[in-house]
mmCIF file of C-alpha atoms in Angstrom:
data_model
loop_
_atom_site.group_PDB
_atom_site.id
_atom_site.type_symbol
_atom_site.label_atom_id
_atom_site.label_comp_id
_atom_site.label_asym_id
_atom_site.label_seq_id
_atom_site.Cartn_x
_atom_site.Cartn_y
_atom_site.Cartn_z
ATOM 1 C CA MET A 1 -37.508 19.372 -36.593
ATOM 2 C CA THR A 2 -39.227 16.046 -36.543
ATOM 3 C CA HIS A 3 -39.187 13.935 -33.421
ATOM 4 C CA LYS A 4 -36.886 11.440 -35.098
ATOM 5 C CA ARG A 5 -34.370 14.140 -36.078
ATOM 6 C CA LEU A 6 -34.584 15.772 -32.648
ATOM 7 C CA PHE A 7 -33.998 12.419 -30.985
ATOM 8 C CA SER A 8 -30.981 11.722 -33.260
ATOM 9 C CA PHE A 9 -29.602 15.199 -32.527
ATOM 10 C CA LEU A 10 -29.969 14.682 -28.769
ATOM 11 C CA ILE A 11 -28.256 11.283 -28.991
ATOM 12 C CA LEU A 12 -25.381 12.798 -30.953
ATOM 13 C CA LEU A 13 -25.124 15.706 -28.525
ATOM 14 C CA GLY A 14 -25.084 13.254 -25.611
ATOM 15 C CA LEU A 15 -22.296 11.216 -27.212
ATOM 16 C CA VAL A 16 -20.203 14.330 -27.851
ATOM 17 C CA PHE A 17 -20.731 15.496 -24.268
ATOM 18 C CA ALA A 18 -19.932 12.060 -22.818
ATOM 19 C CA GLY A 19 -16.809 11.839 -24.984
ATOM 20 C CA GLY A 20 -15.642 15.163 -23.602
ATOM 21 C CA LEU A 21 -16.135 13.949 -20.063
ATOM 22 C CA THR A 22 -14.228 10.728 -20.523
ATOM 23 C CA SER A 23 -11.328 12.353 -22.337
ATOM 24 C CA GLY A 24 -10.639 14.380 -19.185
ATOM 25 C CA CYS A 25 -10.598 11.186 -17.152
ATOM 26 C CA SER A 26 -7.744 9.490 -18.956
ATOM 27 C CA ALA A 27 -5.074 7.785 -16.892
ATOM 28 C CA PRO A 28 -2.124 9.969 -15.916
ATOM 29 C CA GLN A 29 0.869 9.586 -18.185
ATOM 30 C CA GLU A 30 3.602 7.448 -16.672
ATOM 31 C CA HIS A 31 7.188 8.613 -16.855
ATOM 32 C CA GLU A 32 9.770 6.192 -18.190
ATOM 33 C CA LEU A 33 12.492 5.148 -15.757
ATOM 34 C CA MET A 34 16.186 5.007 -16.432
ATOM 35 C CA MET A 35 17.425 1.470 -15.807
ATOM 36 C CA ALA A 36 20.960 0.107 -15.940
ATOM 37 C CA SER A 37 21.541 -2.873 -18.174
ATOM 38 C CA LEU A 38 21.166 -6.254 -16.509
ATOM 39 C CA ASP A 39 24.477 -7.173 -18.167
ATOM 40 C CA GLN A 40 26.174 -4.688 -15.813
ATOM 41 C CA MET A 41 24.937 -6.578 -12.776
ATOM 42 C CA PRO A 42 26.979 -9.236 -11.027
ATOM 43 C CA PRO A 43 25.851 -12.856 -11.516
ATOM 44 C CA GLU A 44 24.281 -13.056 -8.049
ATOM 45 C CA VAL A 45 21.996 -10.130 -8.942
ATOM 46 C CA GLN A 46 21.204 -11.552 -12.390
ATOM 47 C CA ASN A 47 19.979 -14.757 -10.724
ATOM 48 C CA GLU A 48 17.596 -12.964 -8.355
ATOM 49 C CA PRO A 49 13.823 -12.565 -8.812
ATOM 50 C CA GLU A 50 12.712 -9.772 -11.145
ATOM 51 C CA ARG A 51 11.799 -7.315 -8.338
ATOM 52 C CA THR A 52 15.329 -7.488 -6.933
ATOM 53 C CA ARG A 53 16.992 -7.279 -10.354
ATOM 54 C CA GLN A 54 14.884 -4.234 -11.222
ATOM 55 C CA ALA A 55 15.730 -2.578 -7.903
ATOM 56 C CA TYR A 56 19.463 -2.981 -8.581
ATOM 57 C CA GLN A 57 19.078 -1.748 -12.157
ATOM 58 C CA PHE A 58 17.125 1.286 -10.995
ATOM 59 C CA ALA A 59 19.439 2.153 -8.103
ATOM 60 C CA VAL A 60 22.527 1.989 -10.323
ATOM 61 C CA ALA A 61 20.927 4.221 -12.981
ATOM 62 C CA ASN A 62 19.427 6.742 -10.537
ATOM 63 C CA PRO A 63 21.930 7.632 -7.810
ATOM 64 C CA ASP A 64 20.690 11.250 -7.866
ATOM 65 C CA VAL A 65 17.322 10.006 -6.582
ATOM 66 C CA MET A 66 18.334 7.028 -4.463
ATOM 67 C CA GLN A 67 21.008 8.869 -2.472
ATOM 68 C CA HIS A 68 18.152 10.967 -1.040
ATOM 69 C CA ILE A 69 15.931 8.015 -0.127
ATOM 70 C CA PRO A 70 16.414 6.462 3.319
ATOM 71 C CA CYS A 71 16.338 2.830 4.277
ATOM 72 C CA TYR A 72 14.623 1.475 7.368
ATOM 73 C CA CYS A 73 15.906 -2.113 7.510
ATOM 74 C CA GLY A 74 18.565 -1.452 10.139
ATOM 75 C CA CYS A 75 21.429 -1.297 7.659
ATOM 76 C CA ASP A 76 22.800 1.822 9.306
ATOM 77 C CA ASN A 77 24.813 -0.633 11.425
ATOM 78 C CA LEU A 78 26.547 -1.602 8.138
ATOM 79 C CA GLY A 79 27.449 2.031 7.518
ATOM 80 C CA HIS A 80 24.669 2.585 4.996
ATOM 81 C CA THR A 81 23.490 6.196 4.845
ATOM 82 C CA ASN A 82 20.732 5.913 2.215
ATOM 83 C CA ASN A 83 18.954 3.312 0.096
ATOM 84 C CA TYR A 84 21.422 3.669 -2.792
ATOM 85 C CA VAL A 85 24.289 2.170 -0.777
ATOM 86 C CA CYS A 86 22.182 -0.930 -0.120
ATOM 87 C CA TYR A 87 22.981 -1.672 -3.787
ATOM 88 C CA VAL A 88 26.195 0.186 -4.582
ATOM 89 C CA ALA A 89 29.185 0.134 -2.240
ATOM 90 C CA GLY A 90 31.047 2.635 -4.388
ATOM 91 C CA VAL A 91 32.134 3.746 -7.816
ATOM 92 C CA ASP A 92 35.854 4.115 -8.581
ATOM 93 C CA ALA A 93 37.489 6.877 -10.640
ATOM 94 C CA ALA A 94 37.127 4.785 -13.803
ATOM 95 C CA GLY A 95 33.372 4.458 -13.212
ATOM 96 C CA ILE A 96 33.555 0.794 -12.170
ATOM 97 C CA ILE A 97 30.720 -0.033 -9.787
ATOM 98 C CA LYS A 98 31.408 -2.045 -6.652
ATOM 99 C CA PHE A 99 28.116 -3.683 -5.801
ATOM 100 C CA ASP A 100 26.801 -4.257 -2.293
ATOM 101 C CA SER A 101 24.959 -7.561 -1.945
ATOM 102 C CA HIS A 102 22.918 -6.415 1.053
ATOM 103 C CA ALA A 103 19.691 -5.756 -0.886
ATOM 104 C CA ILE A 104 19.755 -9.279 -2.331
ATOM 105 C CA GLY A 105 18.635 -10.613 1.032
ATOM 106 C CA CYS A 106 16.607 -7.613 2.193
ATOM 107 C CA PRO A 107 12.990 -7.259 1.088
ATOM 108 C CA ILE A 108 12.660 -3.906 2.889
ATOM 109 C CA CYS A 109 15.422 -2.368 0.753
ATOM 110 C CA VAL A 110 13.804 -3.728 -2.414
ATOM 111 C CA ASP A 111 10.294 -2.635 -1.370
ATOM 112 C CA ILE A 112 11.539 0.907 -0.697
ATOM 113 C CA THR A 113 13.185 1.010 -4.117
ATOM 114 C CA GLN A 114 10.114 -0.423 -5.843
ATOM 115 C CA ASP A 115 7.970 2.259 -4.148
ATOM 116 C CA ALA A 116 10.415 4.951 -5.315
ATOM 117 C CA MET A 117 10.241 3.553 -8.854
ATOM 118 C CA LYS A 118 6.439 3.567 -8.832
ATOM 119 C CA MET A 119 6.262 7.134 -7.546
ATOM 120 C CA LEU A 120 8.880 8.386 -10.004
ATOM 121 C CA ARG A 121 6.823 6.854 -12.841
ATOM 122 C CA GLN A 122 3.892 8.898 -11.504
ATOM 123 C CA GLY A 123 5.951 12.081 -11.740
ATOM 124 C CA LYS A 124 6.551 12.525 -7.996
ATOM 125 C CA SER A 125 9.562 14.514 -6.829
ATOM 126 C CA THR A 126 12.406 13.075 -4.780
ATOM 127 C CA ALA A 127 11.149 15.044 -1.766
ATOM 128 C CA GLU A 128 7.645 13.570 -2.170
ATOM 129 C CA ILE A 129 9.083 10.073 -2.476
ATOM 130 C CA LYS A 130 11.214 10.541 0.653
ATOM 131 C CA THR A 131 8.212 11.802 2.638
ATOM 132 C CA TYR A 132 6.196 8.745 1.583
ATOM 133 C CA ILE A 133 9.042 6.340 2.420
ATOM 134 C CA ASP A 134 9.519 7.992 5.835
ATOM 135 C CA THR A 135 5.801 7.648 6.569
ATOM 136 C CA MET A 136 5.422 4.068 5.348
ATOM 137 C CA TYR A 137 8.646 2.483 6.614
ATOM 138 C CA ALA A 138 9.375 4.203 9.948
ATOM 139 C CA LYS A 139 7.528 1.339 11.656
ATOM 140 C CA TYR A 140 10.504 -0.930 10.839
ATOM 141 C CA GLY A 141 13.038 1.186 12.721
ATOM 142 C CA PRO A 142 14.997 4.407 12.452
ATOM 143 C CA SER A 143 16.057 5.945 9.172
ATOM 144 C CA ASN A 144 19.653 5.355 8.113
ATOM 145 C CA MET A 145 19.840 8.819 6.548
ATOM 146 C CA PRO A 146 21.725 11.648 8.199
ATOM 147 C CA ALA A 147 19.733 14.890 8.388
ATOM 148 C CA GLU A 148 22.083 16.702 5.974
ATOM 149 C CA ASN A 149 21.246 14.223 3.192
ATOM 150 C CA VAL A 150 17.639 15.383 2.901
ATOM 151 C CA PRO A 151 16.680 16.818 -0.539
#
């Protein structure tokens, strides 16, 4: 092999090797979130900033997750037992949602929900999300979640 051909071969080999290295370093795939339609939300939610609207949309569409996520804003004195009820006061037999307006004025509730959304996109389990929320938000006060509600 001539020096020119050897050099070209080594360059090509280097590019193939580097391509293999970078393909293993691709960003993790994000999971799509279920979100309730904004049309389902009451007018006071529809008029809120995007973070709050998204939190309501996510909570409504994901009760199976949010009923296992605590809140640390002190809303246990309102009878709240998880982060979901900061958004939803109840659902009647016909499936009609009665919204709770508490999270509209509570950035802690919304931050907890936004963190849950981010972690769910990353593929984290409900238990992993709860552990993170407990660790990050316990500084604000006690959890509103009864022990039997843990996933």
